[in-house]
Structures are given as C-alpha cells and as structure tokens.
Tab-separated table of C-alpha atoms and ligand atoms in Angstrom:
chain	number	residue	atom	x	y	z
A	1200	MET	CA	95.883	126.490	-49.188
A	1201	GLU	CA	94.379	129.451	-47.112
A	1202	VAL	CA	94.954	128.868	-43.427
A	1203	ALA	CA	91.295	128.862	-42.392
A	1204	ARG	CA	90.045	126.274	-45.233
A	1205	PHE	CA	93.300	124.118	-44.200
A	1206	TRP	CA	91.997	123.975	-40.529
A	1207	ARG	CA	88.272	123.131	-41.463
A	1208	THR	CA	89.133	120.113	-43.367
A	1209	THR	CA	91.723	118.232	-41.395
A	1210	GLY	CA	89.364	115.611	-40.517
A	1211	GLN	CA	88.734	114.553	-43.960
A	1212	ARG	CA	92.053	114.895	-45.101
A	1213	TYR	CA	94.082	113.146	-42.098
A	1214	GLN	CA	91.574	110.402	-41.299
A	1215	LEU	CA	89.284	110.075	-44.577
A	1216	THR	CA	86.344	110.843	-42.454
A	1217	GLY	CA	83.158	111.346	-44.134
A	1218	GLU	CA	79.643	110.707	-43.661
A	1219	VAL	CA	77.296	108.030	-43.162
A	1220	CYS	CA	73.495	108.294	-44.142
A	1221	PRO	CA	71.045	107.431	-41.042
A	1222	ASN	CA	68.411	106.633	-43.527
A	1223	CYS	CA	69.981	104.117	-46.149
A	1224	GLY	CA	73.476	103.359	-44.526
A	1225	ASN	CA	75.190	104.876	-47.543
A	1226	LYS	CA	78.662	106.266	-47.160
A	1227	ILE	CA	79.497	109.644	-48.030
A	1228	PHE	CA	82.918	111.074	-49.132
A	1229	PRO	CA	83.697	113.969	-49.096
A	1230	PRO	CA	81.152	114.963	-46.404
A	1231	ARG	CA	78.149	116.942	-47.814
A	1232	ASP	CA	75.600	116.805	-45.041
A	1233	VAL	CA	73.048	115.275	-47.262
A	1234	CYS	CA	72.968	111.863	-48.760
A	1235	PRO	CA	73.505	111.674	-52.369
A	1236	ALA	CA	71.355	108.646	-52.673
A	1237	CYS	CA	67.925	109.174	-50.792
A	1238	GLU	CA	68.326	113.157	-49.943
A	1239	HIS	CA	67.978	112.646	-46.372
A	1240	GLU	CA	70.088	114.717	-43.962
A	1241	ALA	CA	73.287	113.004	-43.183
A	1242	LYS	CA	75.623	114.650	-40.776
A	1243	THR	CA	76.752	111.461	-38.502
A	1244	PRO	CA	80.790	111.233	-39.176
A	1245	TYR	CA	82.064	108.109	-40.464
A	1246	THR	CA	85.846	107.340	-40.754
A	1247	PHE	CA	86.665	104.858	-43.875
A	1248	SER	CA	89.014	102.171	-43.286
A	1249	GLY	CA	91.266	103.507	-46.139
A	1250	LYS	CA	91.177	100.228	-48.388
A	1251	GLY	CA	90.084	100.467	-51.881
A	1252	GLU	CA	91.226	99.734	-55.483
A	1253	VAL	CA	91.916	101.778	-58.567
A	1254	TYR	CA	89.184	102.556	-60.424
A	1255	SER	CA	91.131	104.796	-63.447
A	1256	TYR	CA	94.044	106.725	-63.166
A	1257	SER	CA	96.350	109.094	-65.161
A	1258	THR	CA	99.738	109.896	-65.089
A	1259	ILE	CA	100.759	113.730	-64.594
A	1260	HIS	CA	103.907	115.028	-66.598
A	1261	ALA	CA	103.356	118.497	-66.508
A	1262	ALA	CA	102.149	119.440	-63.022
A	1263	PRO	CA	100.169	122.435	-61.691
A	1264	GLU	CA	102.362	125.082	-59.198
A	1265	GLY	CA	103.410	123.616	-55.854
A	1266	PHE	CA	103.616	119.630	-57.302
A	1267	GLU	CA	106.391	120.380	-59.910
A	1268	LYS	CA	108.701	118.184	-57.768
A	1269	TYR	CA	106.688	114.975	-58.105
A	1270	VAL	CA	106.593	114.329	-61.885
A	1271	PRO	CA	105.844	112.090	-63.146
A	1272	TYR	CA	103.108	110.766	-60.665
A	1273	THR	CA	100.012	109.188	-60.669
A	1274	VAL	CA	96.688	110.582	-59.838
A	1275	ALA	CA	93.788	107.946	-59.485
A	1276	LEU	CA	90.340	107.516	-58.908
A	1277	VAL	CA	89.926	105.239	-55.920
A	1278	ARG	CA	86.651	102.985	-55.214
A	1279	LEU	CA	86.751	103.030	-51.384
A	1280	GLU	CA	85.500	99.700	-49.888
A	1281	GLU	CA	82.641	101.220	-48.491
A	1282	GLY	CA	81.361	102.575	-51.903
A	1283	PRO	CA	82.484	106.176	-52.765
A	1284	LEU	CA	84.719	107.072	-55.800
A	1285	ILE	CA	87.508	109.392	-54.640
A	1286	THR	CA	90.350	111.369	-56.074
A	1287	ALA	CA	93.815	111.100	-54.921
A	1288	GLN	CA	97.610	111.035	-55.384
A	1289	LEU	CA	99.136	107.551	-55.637
A	1290	THR	CA	102.590	107.412	-53.973
A	1291	ASP	CA	105.300	104.719	-53.321
A	1292	VAL	CA	104.573	103.379	-56.526
A	1293	ASP	CA	106.506	103.674	-60.055
A	1294	THR	CA	103.757	104.883	-62.775
A	1295	LYS	CA	104.399	101.923	-64.969
A	1296	ASP	CA	103.264	99.649	-62.291
A	1297	VAL	CA	99.859	101.167	-61.802
A	1298	LYS	CA	96.945	98.923	-63.019
A	1299	VAL	CA	93.271	99.416	-62.999
A	1300	GLY	CA	91.913	97.304	-60.010
A	1301	MET	CA	95.013	97.366	-58.233
A	1302	PRO	CA	94.176	97.122	-54.360
A	1303	VAL	CA	95.428	100.131	-52.489
A	1304	GLU	CA	95.309	101.693	-49.098
A	1305	MET	CA	95.264	105.171	-47.334
A	1306	VAL	CA	98.484	106.900	-45.928
A	1307	THR	CA	98.782	110.117	-44.560
A	1308	ARG	CA	101.703	112.219	-46.415
A	1309	VAL	CA	102.793	115.926	-47.369
A	1310	LEU	CA	100.440	116.884	-50.142
A	1311	ARG	CA	102.350	120.263	-50.653
A	1312	GLU	CA	104.038	123.050	-49.130
A	1313	ASP	CA	103.470	126.821	-49.520
A	1314	GLY	CA	106.723	127.613	-50.112
A	1315	GLU	CA	109.895	127.540	-48.216
A	1316	ARG	CA	108.142	129.909	-45.300
A	1317	GLY	CA	104.552	128.765	-45.497
A	1318	MET	CA	102.386	125.761	-43.954
A	1319	LEU	CA	103.138	122.059	-44.889
A	1320	VAL	CA	99.900	120.666	-45.972
A	1321	TYR	CA	99.200	117.098	-45.167
A	1322	GLY	CA	96.562	114.874	-46.528
A	1323	TYR	CA	95.313	111.335	-47.739
A	1324	LYS	CA	97.217	109.668	-50.734
A	1325	PHE	CA	96.986	105.887	-51.637
A	1326	ARG	CA	99.603	103.356	-52.223
A	1327	PRO	CA	99.676	99.601	-53.169
A	1328	VAL	CA	98.785	97.434	-50.266
A	1329	LEU	CA	101.920	96.638	-48.140
A	1330	ALA	CA	100.919	93.626	-46.183
A	1331	GLY	CA	97.986	91.435	-45.867
A	1332	PRO	CA	96.582	90.282	-42.547
A	1333	ARG	CA	98.889	87.301	-41.213
B	198	MET	CA	120.561	105.539	-8.303
B	199	ALA	CA	117.545	103.090	-7.922
B	200	LEU	CA	115.633	101.192	-10.517
B	201	MET	CA	112.637	103.122	-11.936
B	202	LYS	CA	109.429	101.446	-11.684
B	203	PRO	CA	105.958	103.025	-11.585
B	204	VAL	CA	103.367	102.645	-8.761
B	205	ARG	CA	101.320	100.774	-10.967
B	206	SER	CA	102.539	98.139	-13.387
B	207	VAL	CA	102.759	99.205	-17.060
B	208	GLY	CA	103.547	97.475	-20.314
B	209	ILE	CA	103.527	97.709	-23.835
B	210	VAL	CA	99.741	97.350	-25.398
B	211	GLY	CA	100.765	97.880	-29.077
B	212	TYR	CA	103.304	98.898	-31.133
B	213	GLY	CA	104.288	99.750	-34.899
B	214	ALA	CA	107.197	100.461	-36.861
B	215	TYR	CA	107.714	102.307	-40.318
B	216	VAL	CA	110.446	102.562	-42.849
B	217	PRO	CA	110.190	104.250	-45.916
B	218	ARG	CA	110.701	102.327	-49.400
B	219	TYR	CA	114.004	103.694	-50.863
B	220	ARG	CA	117.671	102.385	-50.351
B	221	LEU	CA	120.619	103.802	-51.055
B	222	ALA	CA	123.643	101.538	-50.730
B	223	SER	CA	126.789	102.747	-49.178
B	224	ALA	CA	128.787	101.588	-52.240
B	225	GLU	CA	126.831	104.360	-54.013
B	226	ILE	CA	127.942	106.923	-52.037
B	227	GLY	CA	131.543	105.723	-51.878
B	228	GLU	CA	131.911	105.859	-55.280
B	229	LEU	CA	130.891	109.440	-55.539
B	230	TRP	CA	133.103	110.748	-52.786
B	231	THR	CA	135.820	108.086	-52.629
B	232	ASP	CA	136.343	106.549	-55.925
B	233	GLY	CA	134.718	103.506	-54.200
B	234	ASN	CA	137.384	103.434	-51.517
B	235	ALA	CA	135.386	104.147	-48.641
B	236	ILE	CA	135.260	101.589	-45.866
B	237	THR	CA	131.248	101.548	-45.565
B	238	PRO	CA	129.727	101.234	-42.054
B	239	VAL	CA	126.746	99.433	-43.339
B	240	LYS	CA	125.242	98.022	-46.518
B	241	GLN	CA	122.512	100.491	-47.205
B	242	LYS	CA	120.143	103.149	-45.540
B	243	SER	CA	116.761	103.899	-45.897
B	244	VAL	CA	115.788	107.205	-47.485
B	245	PRO	CA	112.188	108.936	-47.254
B	246	GLY	CA	110.146	109.838	-50.467
B	247	LEU	CA	109.396	113.420	-51.058
B	248	ASP	CA	105.932	113.213	-49.436
B	249	GLU	CA	107.386	111.885	-46.361
B	250	ASP	CA	108.787	113.569	-42.957
B	251	VAL	CA	108.725	112.612	-39.129
B	252	ALA	CA	104.903	113.383	-39.146
B	253	THR	CA	103.874	111.184	-41.885
B	254	MET	CA	106.309	108.306	-40.813
B	255	SER	CA	105.083	109.056	-37.078
B	256	ILE	CA	101.599	108.701	-38.201
B	257	GLU	CA	101.948	105.297	-39.839
B	258	ALA	CA	103.923	103.700	-37.183
B	259	ALA	CA	101.259	104.819	-34.628
B	260	ARG	CA	98.589	103.584	-36.708
B	261	ASN	CA	100.138	100.150	-36.741
B	262	ALA	CA	100.391	100.161	-32.690
B	263	LEU	CA	96.642	100.967	-32.733
B	264	ARG	CA	95.852	98.374	-34.809
B	265	ARG	CA	97.639	95.839	-32.528
B	266	ALA	CA	96.016	97.294	-29.297
B	267	THR	CA	92.829	95.664	-29.443
B	268	GLY	CA	89.815	97.892	-28.296
B	269	VAL	CA	91.955	100.973	-27.502
B	270	ALA	CA	90.046	103.757	-29.445
B	271	PRO	CA	92.208	106.803	-30.140
B	272	ASP	CA	90.468	109.123	-28.223
B	273	LYS	CA	91.752	107.077	-25.235
B	274	LEU	CA	95.250	108.120	-25.709
B	275	GLY	CA	96.422	110.538	-22.736
B	276	ALA	CA	99.253	111.464	-24.576
B	277	VAL	CA	100.855	111.719	-27.935
B	278	TRP	CA	104.824	112.076	-27.874
B	279	VAL	CA	107.090	112.216	-30.617
B	280	GLY	CA	111.089	112.010	-29.999
B	281	SER	CA	113.027	113.167	-32.995
B	282	GLU	CA	116.037	115.384	-34.323
B	283	SER	CA	114.362	116.474	-37.596
B	284	HIS	CA	110.871	117.682	-36.664
B	285	PRO	CA	109.342	118.934	-39.769
B	286	TYR	CA	108.930	122.698	-38.239
B	287	ALA	CA	111.270	124.665	-36.147
B	288	VAL	CA	108.302	125.734	-34.028
B	289	LYS	CA	104.921	123.823	-34.382
B	290	PRO	CA	104.646	120.442	-32.617
B	291	THR	CA	104.827	117.597	-34.750
B	292	SER	CA	102.817	115.665	-32.228
B	293	THR	CA	99.627	117.522	-32.870
B	294	ILE	CA	99.599	116.631	-36.462
B	295	VAL	CA	100.119	112.971	-35.542
B	296	ALA	CA	97.351	113.404	-32.719
B	297	GLU	CA	94.921	114.663	-35.105
B	298	ALA	CA	95.533	112.261	-37.682
B	299	LEU	CA	95.308	109.402	-35.101
B	300	GLY	CA	91.709	111.025	-33.992
B	301	ALA	CA	93.654	111.508	-30.180
B	302	THR	CA	92.682	115.325	-30.345
B	303	PRO	CA	91.362	117.496	-28.790
B	304	HIS	CA	91.397	115.865	-25.045
B	305	THR	CA	95.337	114.655	-24.901
B	306	GLN	CA	98.895	115.572	-23.900
B	307	ALA	CA	100.931	116.424	-27.066
B	308	ALA	CA	104.536	117.187	-26.934
B	309	ASP	CA	107.662	116.794	-29.288
B	310	TRP	CA	110.684	115.272	-27.298
B	311	GLN	CA	114.506	115.964	-28.249
B	312	PHE	CA	117.744	114.198	-27.343
B	313	ALA	CA	119.460	113.163	-30.033
B	314	CYS	CA	119.082	109.537	-30.841
B	315	LYS	CA	117.344	109.212	-27.218
B	316	ALA	CA	114.739	111.078	-27.789
B	317	GLY	CA	112.268	108.404	-28.475
B	318	THR	CA	113.295	106.339	-25.159
B	319	GLU	CA	112.900	109.694	-23.489
B	320	ALA	CA	109.358	109.676	-24.307
B	321	LEU	CA	108.877	105.832	-23.694
B	322	GLN	CA	110.624	106.900	-19.901
B	323	ALA	CA	107.845	109.506	-19.395
B	324	ALA	CA	104.969	107.355	-20.925
B	325	ILE	CA	105.970	104.432	-18.124
B	326	GLY	CA	105.601	107.210	-15.531
B	327	PHE	CA	102.146	108.934	-17.131
B	328	VAL	CA	100.730	105.449	-17.197
B	329	GLY	CA	102.270	104.175	-14.017
B	330	SER	CA	101.178	107.225	-11.606
B	331	GLY	CA	97.407	106.973	-13.046
B	332	MET	CA	97.334	110.044	-14.898
B	333	SER	CA	96.190	108.270	-17.933
B	334	ASP	CA	95.384	104.627	-18.874
B	335	TYR	CA	97.232	105.195	-22.372
B	336	ALA	CA	100.356	107.075	-23.598
B	337	LEU	CA	101.881	106.708	-27.139
B	338	ALA	CA	105.880	107.211	-27.375
B	339	ILE	CA	107.182	107.718	-30.962
B	340	GLY	CA	110.903	107.696	-31.753
B	341	MET	CA	111.015	108.426	-35.629
B	342	ASP	CA	114.044	110.552	-37.585
B	343	ALA	CA	114.600	111.636	-41.176
B	344	ALA	CA	118.383	112.048	-40.676
B	345	GLN	CA	120.538	114.305	-42.580
B	346	GLY	CA	124.557	113.738	-43.240
B	347	ARG	CA	126.449	116.380	-44.840
B	348	PRO	CA	127.274	115.002	-48.367
B	349	GLY	CA	130.539	113.314	-48.255
B	350	ASP	CA	130.619	113.140	-44.731
B	351	ALA	CA	130.849	109.558	-42.577
B	352	LEU	CA	127.495	110.192	-41.468
B	353	GLU	CA	125.921	110.367	-45.055
B	354	TYR	CA	126.714	106.760	-45.163
B	355	THR	CA	124.347	105.668	-42.333
B	356	ALA	CA	121.633	108.466	-41.906
B	357	GLY	CA	118.489	106.724	-42.425
B	358	ALA	CA	114.780	107.179	-41.886
B	359	GLY	CA	112.156	105.553	-39.922
B	360	GLY	CA	111.227	104.271	-36.423
B	361	ALA	CA	108.734	103.186	-33.941
B	362	ALA	CA	105.787	103.753	-31.916
B	363	PHE	CA	104.741	102.201	-28.510
B	364	LEU	CA	101.433	102.483	-26.912
B	365	VAL	CA	102.086	102.162	-23.259
B	366	GLY	CA	98.850	101.088	-20.985
B	367	PRO	CA	98.267	98.766	-18.055
B	368	ALA	CA	100.152	95.885	-17.437
B	369	GLU	CA	96.932	93.872	-17.291
B	370	SER	CA	96.006	94.605	-20.900
B	371	ALA	CA	99.734	94.333	-22.235
B	372	ILE	CA	101.630	92.057	-24.508
B	373	ALA	CA	104.596	92.765	-22.705
B	374	GLU	CA	105.346	94.600	-19.475
B	375	PHE	CA	108.230	96.921	-18.179
B	376	GLU	CA	110.210	95.322	-15.347
B	377	GLY	CA	112.241	98.440	-14.594
B	378	SER	CA	114.284	101.007	-16.556
B	379	VAL	CA	117.193	103.444	-15.830
B	380	SER	CA	118.812	106.730	-17.499
B	381	TYR	CA	122.109	107.451	-17.327
B	382	VAL	CA	123.225	111.123	-18.609
B	383	THR	CA	126.404	113.384	-18.795
B	384	ASP	CA	127.492	116.172	-20.691
B	385	THR	CA	129.320	114.944	-23.399
B	386	PRO	CA	130.290	116.997	-26.521
B	387	ASP	CA	130.250	114.121	-29.071
B	388	PHE	CA	127.641	115.272	-31.820
B	389	TRP	CA	125.404	118.660	-31.973
B	390	ARG	CA	123.595	120.873	-34.497
B	391	ARG	CA	123.340	124.617	-33.857
B	392	GLN	CA	120.165	126.306	-34.667
B	393	HIS	CA	119.431	127.030	-38.482
B	394	GLU	CA	122.218	124.592	-39.308
B	395	ARG	CA	121.073	121.931	-41.678
B	396	PHE	CA	123.675	119.470	-41.069
B	397	PRO	CA	125.148	118.303	-37.615
B	398	GLU	CA	128.760	118.429	-36.355
B	399	HIS	CA	130.612	115.342	-34.658
B	400	SER	CA	133.697	115.331	-32.806
B	401	GLY	CA	135.622	112.281	-34.016
B	402	ARG	CA	137.324	111.291	-30.965
B	403	PHE	CA	134.495	111.771	-28.634
B	404	THR	CA	132.034	109.472	-30.601
B	405	GLY	CA	133.167	106.019	-29.582
B	406	GLU	CA	134.440	105.098	-26.641
B	407	PRO	CA	133.480	107.884	-23.850
B	408	ALA	CA	130.435	108.520	-25.646
B	409	TYR	CA	128.356	105.564	-27.476
B	410	PHE	CA	130.342	102.756	-25.156
B	411	HIS	CA	130.378	104.594	-22.279
B	412	HIS	CA	126.881	105.675	-21.512
B	413	ILE	CA	125.381	102.019	-22.675
B	414	THR	CA	127.634	99.791	-20.559
B	415	SER	CA	127.030	102.067	-17.618
B	416	ALA	CA	123.178	102.219	-18.146
B	417	ALA	CA	122.980	98.697	-18.768
B	418	ARG	CA	125.233	97.456	-16.020
B	419	GLU	CA	123.114	99.616	-13.562
B	420	LEU	CA	120.074	97.971	-14.621
B	421	LEU	CA	121.219	94.377	-14.497
B	422	ASP	CA	122.574	95.526	-10.879
B	423	GLN	CA	119.393	96.787	-9.971
B	424	THR	CA	117.296	93.753	-11.249
B	425	GLY	CA	119.444	91.102	-10.266
B	426	LEU	CA	119.683	89.717	-13.543
B	427	HIS	CA	122.274	88.481	-16.151
B	428	PRO	CA	122.853	88.697	-19.752
B	429	ALA	CA	121.973	85.025	-19.813
B	430	ASP	CA	118.242	85.814	-18.373
B	431	PHE	CA	117.668	87.724	-21.647
B	432	ARG	CA	116.389	86.206	-24.860
B	433	TYR	CA	117.102	89.077	-27.002
B	434	ALA	CA	119.232	92.468	-26.466
B	435	ILE	CA	118.783	95.820	-28.393
B	436	PHE	CA	121.413	98.501	-28.412
B	437	HIS	CA	121.482	101.750	-30.434
B	438	GLN	CA	122.371	101.045	-33.596
B	439	PRO	CA	124.835	103.931	-35.409
B	440	ASN	CA	126.581	101.226	-37.542
B	441	ALA	CA	126.870	97.513	-37.736
B	442	LYS	CA	129.508	97.092	-35.602
B	443	PHE	CA	129.178	99.125	-32.503
B	444	PRO	CA	125.786	97.280	-31.017
B	445	LEU	CA	128.053	93.944	-31.725
B	446	LYS	CA	130.994	95.005	-29.831
B	447	VAL	CA	129.114	96.669	-26.707
B	448	GLY	CA	127.085	93.731	-26.622
B	449	GLU	CA	129.866	91.521	-26.403
B	450	ASP	CA	131.667	93.765	-23.772
B	451	LEU	CA	128.406	93.172	-21.484
B	452	GLY	CA	128.482	89.727	-21.939
B	453	PHE	CA	125.594	89.204	-24.765
B	454	THR	CA	125.868	86.782	-27.426
B	455	ARG	CA	125.318	87.404	-31.329
B	456	ALA	CA	122.438	85.203	-31.383
B	457	GLN	CA	120.551	87.732	-28.786
B	458	ILE	CA	121.472	90.551	-30.695
B	459	GLU	CA	121.119	89.867	-34.328
B	460	PRO	CA	117.293	89.535	-34.319
B	461	GLY	CA	116.968	93.337	-33.508
B	462	LEU	CA	119.872	94.430	-35.671
B	463	LEU	CA	118.389	96.303	-38.739
B	464	VAL	CA	121.219	98.830	-39.060
B	465	ASN	CA	122.876	97.193	-42.005
B	466	GLU	CA	119.358	97.011	-43.923
B	467	ILE	CA	117.953	100.474	-43.118
B	468	GLY	CA	120.845	102.697	-41.689
B	469	ASN	CA	120.874	104.551	-38.356
B	470	THR	CA	117.445	105.538	-37.927
B	471	TYR	CA	118.499	108.047	-34.829
B	472	ALA	CA	115.576	108.522	-32.246
B	473	GLY	CA	113.842	105.388	-34.416
B	474	SER	CA	117.016	103.302	-34.122
B	475	SER	CA	116.739	101.283	-30.940
B	476	MET	CA	113.014	101.409	-30.854
B	477	ILE	CA	112.723	99.747	-34.434
B	478	GLY	CA	114.970	96.961	-33.303
B	479	LEU	CA	112.697	96.393	-30.335
B	480	THR	CA	109.636	96.071	-32.856
B	481	ALA	CA	111.384	93.598	-34.568
B	482	VAL	CA	112.122	91.708	-31.719
B	483	LEU	CA	108.224	91.624	-30.412
B	484	ASP	CA	107.417	90.578	-33.786
B	485	ILE	CA	109.071	87.195	-32.950
B	486	ALA	CA	108.968	87.027	-29.143
B	487	ALA	CA	107.272	84.484	-27.282
B	488	PRO	CA	105.349	84.788	-23.846
B	489	GLY	CA	108.137	84.594	-20.639
B	490	ASP	CA	110.770	86.066	-23.229
B	491	ARG	CA	112.817	88.916	-21.556
B	492	ILE	CA	114.265	91.682	-23.612
B	493	LEU	CA	116.832	94.492	-22.715
B	494	LEU	CA	116.754	98.005	-24.621
B	495	VAL	CA	119.250	100.073	-24.191
B	496	SER	CA	119.515	103.504	-26.472
B	497	PHE	CA	122.169	106.083	-26.963
B	498	GLY	CA	121.653	109.676	-27.795
B	499	SER	CA	124.435	112.189	-28.401
B	500	GLY	CA	125.148	114.904	-25.872
B	501	ALA	CA	125.106	112.106	-24.199
B	502	GLY	CA	122.918	109.745	-22.449
B	503	SER	CA	121.274	106.064	-22.587
B	504	ASP	CA	117.861	104.805	-21.314
B	505	ALA	CA	117.808	100.860	-20.481
B	506	PHE	CA	114.598	98.835	-20.234
B	507	SER	CA	113.847	95.246	-19.054
B	508	ILE	CA	110.912	94.171	-20.736
B	509	ARG	CA	108.764	90.701	-20.197
B	510	MET	CA	106.858	89.257	-23.189
B	511	LYS	CA	103.185	88.421	-21.619
B	512	GLU	CA	101.381	87.488	-24.351
B	513	THR	CA	101.370	86.229	-28.268
B	514	VAL	CA	100.886	89.197	-30.413
B	515	ASP	CA	97.709	89.762	-32.316
B	516	HIS	CA	98.745	91.872	-35.375
B	517	HIS	CA	95.226	92.607	-36.882
B	518	GLY	CA	96.719	93.127	-40.477
B	519	ALA	CA	99.578	95.789	-38.998
B	520	PRO	CA	102.879	94.731	-41.169
B	521	ALA	CA	105.872	93.414	-39.459
B	522	THR	CA	108.930	95.602	-39.106
B	523	ARG	CA	110.738	93.082	-41.420
B	524	ASP	CA	107.793	93.425	-44.077
B	525	TYR	CA	108.881	97.115	-44.106
B	526	VAL	CA	112.442	96.313	-44.193
B	527	ARG	CA	112.220	93.982	-47.167
B	528	ARG	CA	109.870	96.689	-49.069
B	529	SER	CA	112.804	98.250	-50.698
B	530	LEU	CA	113.754	99.974	-54.024
B	531	MET	CA	117.448	100.704	-54.523
B	532	ILE	CA	117.919	104.145	-55.573
B	533	ASN	CA	121.136	105.740	-57.121
B	534	TYR	CA	122.797	109.032	-55.899
B	535	ALA	CA	121.217	111.273	-58.246
B	536	THR	CA	117.544	110.181	-57.463
B	537	TYR	CA	118.860	110.306	-53.689
B	538	SER	CA	119.889	114.296	-54.237
B	539	ARG	CA	116.443	114.634	-56.136
B	540	PHE	CA	114.676	113.337	-52.772
B	541	LYS	CA	116.701	115.499	-50.674
B	542	GLU	CA	115.270	118.318	-53.101
B	543	ASN	CA	119.033	119.544	-53.911
B	544	TYR	CA	118.012	120.646	-57.584
B	545	LYS	CA	116.389	123.746	-57.815
B	546	LEU	CA	113.352	123.409	-60.010
B	547	ASN	CA	112.359	127.058	-60.503
C	2531	ZN	ZN1	70.453	107.887	-47.675
C-alpha cells in the first residue's frame, strides 16, 4: 500500500469511522460524502460500534500476494448493527466454525506488511464476540 | 527515599486486559527439546496469532479500559504510553498507532517506554505524576509484550503474550486510588538483548536472588515502611510472574499468604507476559476486588528494578460489556509446536 493512501484512510481502518447522513440518518461505510439512500451531502463522521453479524463468507485457500501466510482464512461480508455491509477478514476463528448469522465484533489487527523492510498496515478485522455484557 | 505521592490524588478510572487466543503447553516444548524430561516452569503459555503484535494487543486492552471509564472520551487522554520490550518497529512509536486507533490524536502525549518487564509500571508511575501534577486529567499507561525465547532455551517455556492498560485519572472519579508508590533500581546484568538481536541473553546465576528477589523485596519493604502498612492490611498482592514459583516464594518471604497472591497469579495459564505480567495480575484482581480492599502491586524488570504500589479499591466496577481478564484466560485454543513455529514465521513461504 502506498504511504499517502495508507495515511488518508487510517480513521476508517483503525476505528471503523464512516459517516452519518444529516438528512435521513443513514449510516455510511466506507465514507463517500454523499448518502447512498437520499443523495444528500453526508460529511458528518460517525464511528461504528463494531458489532455485527456474518452475512455471507468464503474461505480463501489460494491467497493474493502478501496474505499467503494466513491461509486458509475466511473473508466475510459483515452486516454492521447500524446497517452497512462491509467486507473484512475474520480472525481468531477456525474456518469450519464460521456460520451465517454468527455475531462478530471488530478488532484492529495487522492486515499485511510490505515485506521485511516496509510498513506494517493495521486495520479492522472481525472475530466471534468474546464476551457479552455481564 | 520518601514515598512517591502526587500533589493531587489520583487513581485508576478504567482498566482492561488482553491475552491472545492460542496456548502452547510446556510439555509440547519439553517433548521436542528434552524428550519430555524438562522440569517445566509453567503449565502453558499464550501465543499471539499471525496478525497480532504489541500495537494490536495494546489497542484492545486500551479499548477495554475506556469502556470501563464511563464518560471519558478518547480525546480527553493527555498521554498514551506503551511499555514493552517487543515494540513492532525498531524506530516508529507503538504509542501513536494506539493513540490513533483509540481516537486520542492529535492533542495527546505519546511515548514508548522500555525497561524489560518493568516498562509498563514505569509508564504507570509517570502517569500518576502526569495526572497528579495537573498536567492532564487522564493518562493511559499500558504494559504489553509478545515475548520471544530462543528455541530450546529455558525462556521458551514461559515467553508469553498479553498485558493490560490502565486509565489514570483524578481520584474523585476513580474506581481505585493510588495511596503511594516507590521505585528501586540498580545496575544488574541479569538479562539483556543487544540491538538487532532477535532473542535475549540471560546470566543464569543472576536471575534469581540478586535480581528478582532482591529488587522486589527491597521495593515492597520500602513501601510498607513508608506507608506504615503490614502484609495483613492487604487483601491482594501481585508480584511480577516470570514462572509459577517466584511470586509465591517472594510473597512468602515478605509475609504474604497464598490466598493473597493466587487471585492475581495467571502465569501458569498464560506464561510470562513480561511488561504485561504484573499489570494483568492487577486487572484480574480489580475484576473481583470490593470497595475498601487494599492491593499491593510490585513489578520487576531486568537490568534491574522494581516499582511497588499501594492501591485502595473505592468503587464497584461498572464493566460496560468489557471482558474480564479471566474471560481472556479461559478463551484458549491449544496449538502444537508446528503451528507455534508457523505463528513465529519460522517457515519460509517464498
Ligand atoms: Zn440520507
């Protein structure tokens, strides 16, 4: 990942920060400054709770460059509790245990590293919910 | 030396722990290197996943601390300090990554602390001063490690991963108050790692009596003398946990009972988490302590030194869904040595 692009997207990658539409209240991720529901301008930052559930998933056995060491791993479409669907890698779970509807939560992990000398890229992944409210 | 106590009373406003999911049994290591003849210092140790390091583990512990600190917005943090001996970068702070992920940037102090296994409590001492002097209302002190032991070395059995984060703030809004602390350091060559070396070196005969035991008992006795407190005045005592034996032995030397030490003793389950070791013992105790309970915390870092703290529980903790320390300890998946080796990236993939 190029350094400038890395730097511009830290908010959304580290904290799951998107936007909320001031017109209809729609929560938007990734941020795009225009509400996809009502086309109103939407630039108000909104940090998502990180809670959601697995909407669909697929297990990767032949990984793209930079992800080989993680195989086999699961990439899921996660439905956030605020509405948006986002694509993310699942972590701390065995591929055979992943199920549609499984409650998951966002964690910040190493996404990839640019070789031995390059930058470490951190960002969101999702894992099975560890503990509920007590 | 006098007891250290800030001008303004401060305490722990929030706290959080983190331990990775994977465990490696000591028996598995002993089978490989000694035909199963090793006398193992712990039952098992925690192992970080391929996508985990001190930055990611610190972020999760700190998020748990903020969840318990009702009403403290991340941008109120005046400092984000990470103590570790396994920072992901040789040059580039871990603390800025953590601060960014929490939403504490840009108006915050950020720094990485180093002092072997004492790096975390070093940051905690500084946080007490930072808040206690009025420079800021809140400071976050983290002790976290993903420790490395040379394959086959005694340290490989215990070198674990995990740690804890403490949000230090004004005593009025704290769940537990700092009654006072001391530091005790000397130049002792018990354990070191030179620049660019992957694994640490240790001098066997220095690690026990003149290092661990001398510094912990000296710091603890000084704290007891200066506060006029006795072991019986404490409900819980936590000592740095490099193995299962040392903390019980040093506690006994000082006059503490197993009942005071065992609630915060996690080393048999998760190994030695270095800068996180005594601090995660404290989070396990804070999870169960009741208002009025007094807690002794004494760290040890090679090189060498100890920080000792007297902490008084004030309030019942409101967890707001943050997992307990024991939730992380219980979340465990045993792995074999091959998987462990893969997680350590010992296999060349291309
Ligand atoms: Zn809208």
